[in-house]
Amino acid sequence: MRATDIIGKKRDGGELAAEEIRWFVNGYTNQEIPDYQMAAWLMAVYLRGMSHRETVDLTLSMAESGDQLDLSPVIDFAVDKHSTGGVGDKVTLVVLPLVAAAGVPVAKMSGRGLGFSGGTLDKMESIAGFRVDLNDDEFLQQVRDHGIVLSGQTKSLAPADGLIYALRDVTATVSSLPLIASSIMSKKLASGADAIVLDVKVGMGAFMKRRDDAAELAQIMVDIGTSAGRQMVAVLSDMNQPLGSAVGNALEVREAIETLRGGGPEDLRQHCVAIGGHMLRLGRQDTSTYAMAQSMTEITALMDNGAGLAKFRELVEAQGGDASMVDDPDRLPQARLRDTIHAPMSGYITQVNALLVAQASLELGAGRARKTDPIDPAVGVMVHCKVGDRVEKGDLLFTIHANDDARLARAQDYLLRAPVFRSREEQPLPMFYDTIYGNK
Ligand code: URA
């Protein structure tokens, strides 16, 4: 085979055979195919797209490009979740312990945040001592002993994705649905999941701004998983406004703990019940409608009776974290400066722009613009308003947690633009737009 033939075939709109895709991906991973040829191929895929079969073959090639975790010695059936990334999305921190507390083990590999969306590992590292660099043996041992583990992805897992993603980032080929879907799903397949719940975010604070695109991405990922023999569910959820109130690492951990104590913002609670319900239902391999209702009731009970919180504490301790921070969240990192933003007028809130809130949080130091940037766990924004709320002039809208005056001022600029008011009544935003099932 020749790389130029494969690039040319895709350039001309042809459909690549499984062997051609595998040869190309392996050649690139082994450094036999140079960046410029992969870059040309990626642009051809970006412009021409991929058939369903090609996308599945690309995903499998990337999943098989390195180590694949075999969870079967420790778990009969592994259930995982993935969010495409949002603002204030701390759902993993809440649902993992809830599902584990229900007796369904969870072994999750997560990522760090980049750009406007936060990463689960960064959030968990707000807890002093919490280790996210477990090796495979430690990972397997912990899920065996505790039924819950949350760690970073090892470099040897789907290495083709890491290499290809870095190239996509600098060749304007990130926003291609088959490339996004294969990137996400290759990592999920390689990390050993039997069932996967996808939370595909749509809106101003999401990767996918349009519902049609999000629905198509969700469907492609569900199809890939189903073709690879996995049980799949994808929900399309709103990300026009932040999820819950807290945006920023330690602030989000605190809110997750509150939610596991039976409190927390109502939208976050409902979101966790839905995602946790799907995970539990798939984990128990009972896909009936009745099982979903039962799973949601069970997740709610575990949230309210403290069992999920106890599991979260166990997770923190097992990975070397300071569990006293779970018992007393005031011990989590706290910012030096606080400031508030109030409603400039009375009316109904018609928008709380999630992207602007995320940019404010990024300005404060809660996120990173480049992979190597350090983050400040203490800083962020508390959002006190939701679309549909009636507010009076002077009501509290945001609390800023900062460690630097200049950054605080820049965050204010973003937040002043985030809310939009109108005099007529406004409906709350829906939390979910659709649910897509792999096997009905
Ligand atoms: N997340 C991923 O892991 N890959 C993409 O291509 C986009 C988002």
Coordinates of C-alpha atoms and ligand atoms in Angstrom, one line a residue, residues 82-85 153 161 165 168 173-187 207-208 217, ligand 1:
H82 CA -18.4 10.3 28.9
S83 CA -19.3 14.0 28.6
T84 CA -18.3 16.0 25.5
G85 CA -17.5 18.8 27.9
Q153 CA -5.7 8.0 30.8
D161 CA -5.7 9.4 19.0
Y165 CA -5.5 15.0 17.8
R168 CA -5.9 18.1 14.0
T173 CA -9.4 19.6 11.2
V174 CA -10.8 19.3 14.7
S175 CA -14.4 20.0 13.9
S176 CA -15.2 17.0 11.8
L177 CA -17.9 14.7 13.1
P178 CA -16.3 11.3 12.1
L179 CA -12.9 12.5 13.5
I180 CA -14.5 13.7 16.8
A181 CA -16.6 10.6 17.2
S182 CA -13.7 8.2 16.5
S183 CA -11.4 10.1 18.8
I184 CA -13.8 9.9 21.8
M185 CA -14.9 6.4 21.1
S186 CA -11.5 4.9 20.5
K187 CA -10.5 5.9 24.1
F207 CA -18.2 22.0 21.5
M208 CA -21.4 21.5 19.5
L217 CA -22.4 13.3 16.6
Ligands
URA1 N1 -12.8 15.2 22.6 C1 -12.0 14.2 22.2 O1 -11.5 13.4 22.9 N2 -11.7 14.2 20.8 C2 -12.2 15.1 20.0 O2 -11.9 15.1 18.8 C3 -13.0 16.2 20.5 C4 -13.3 16.2 21.8

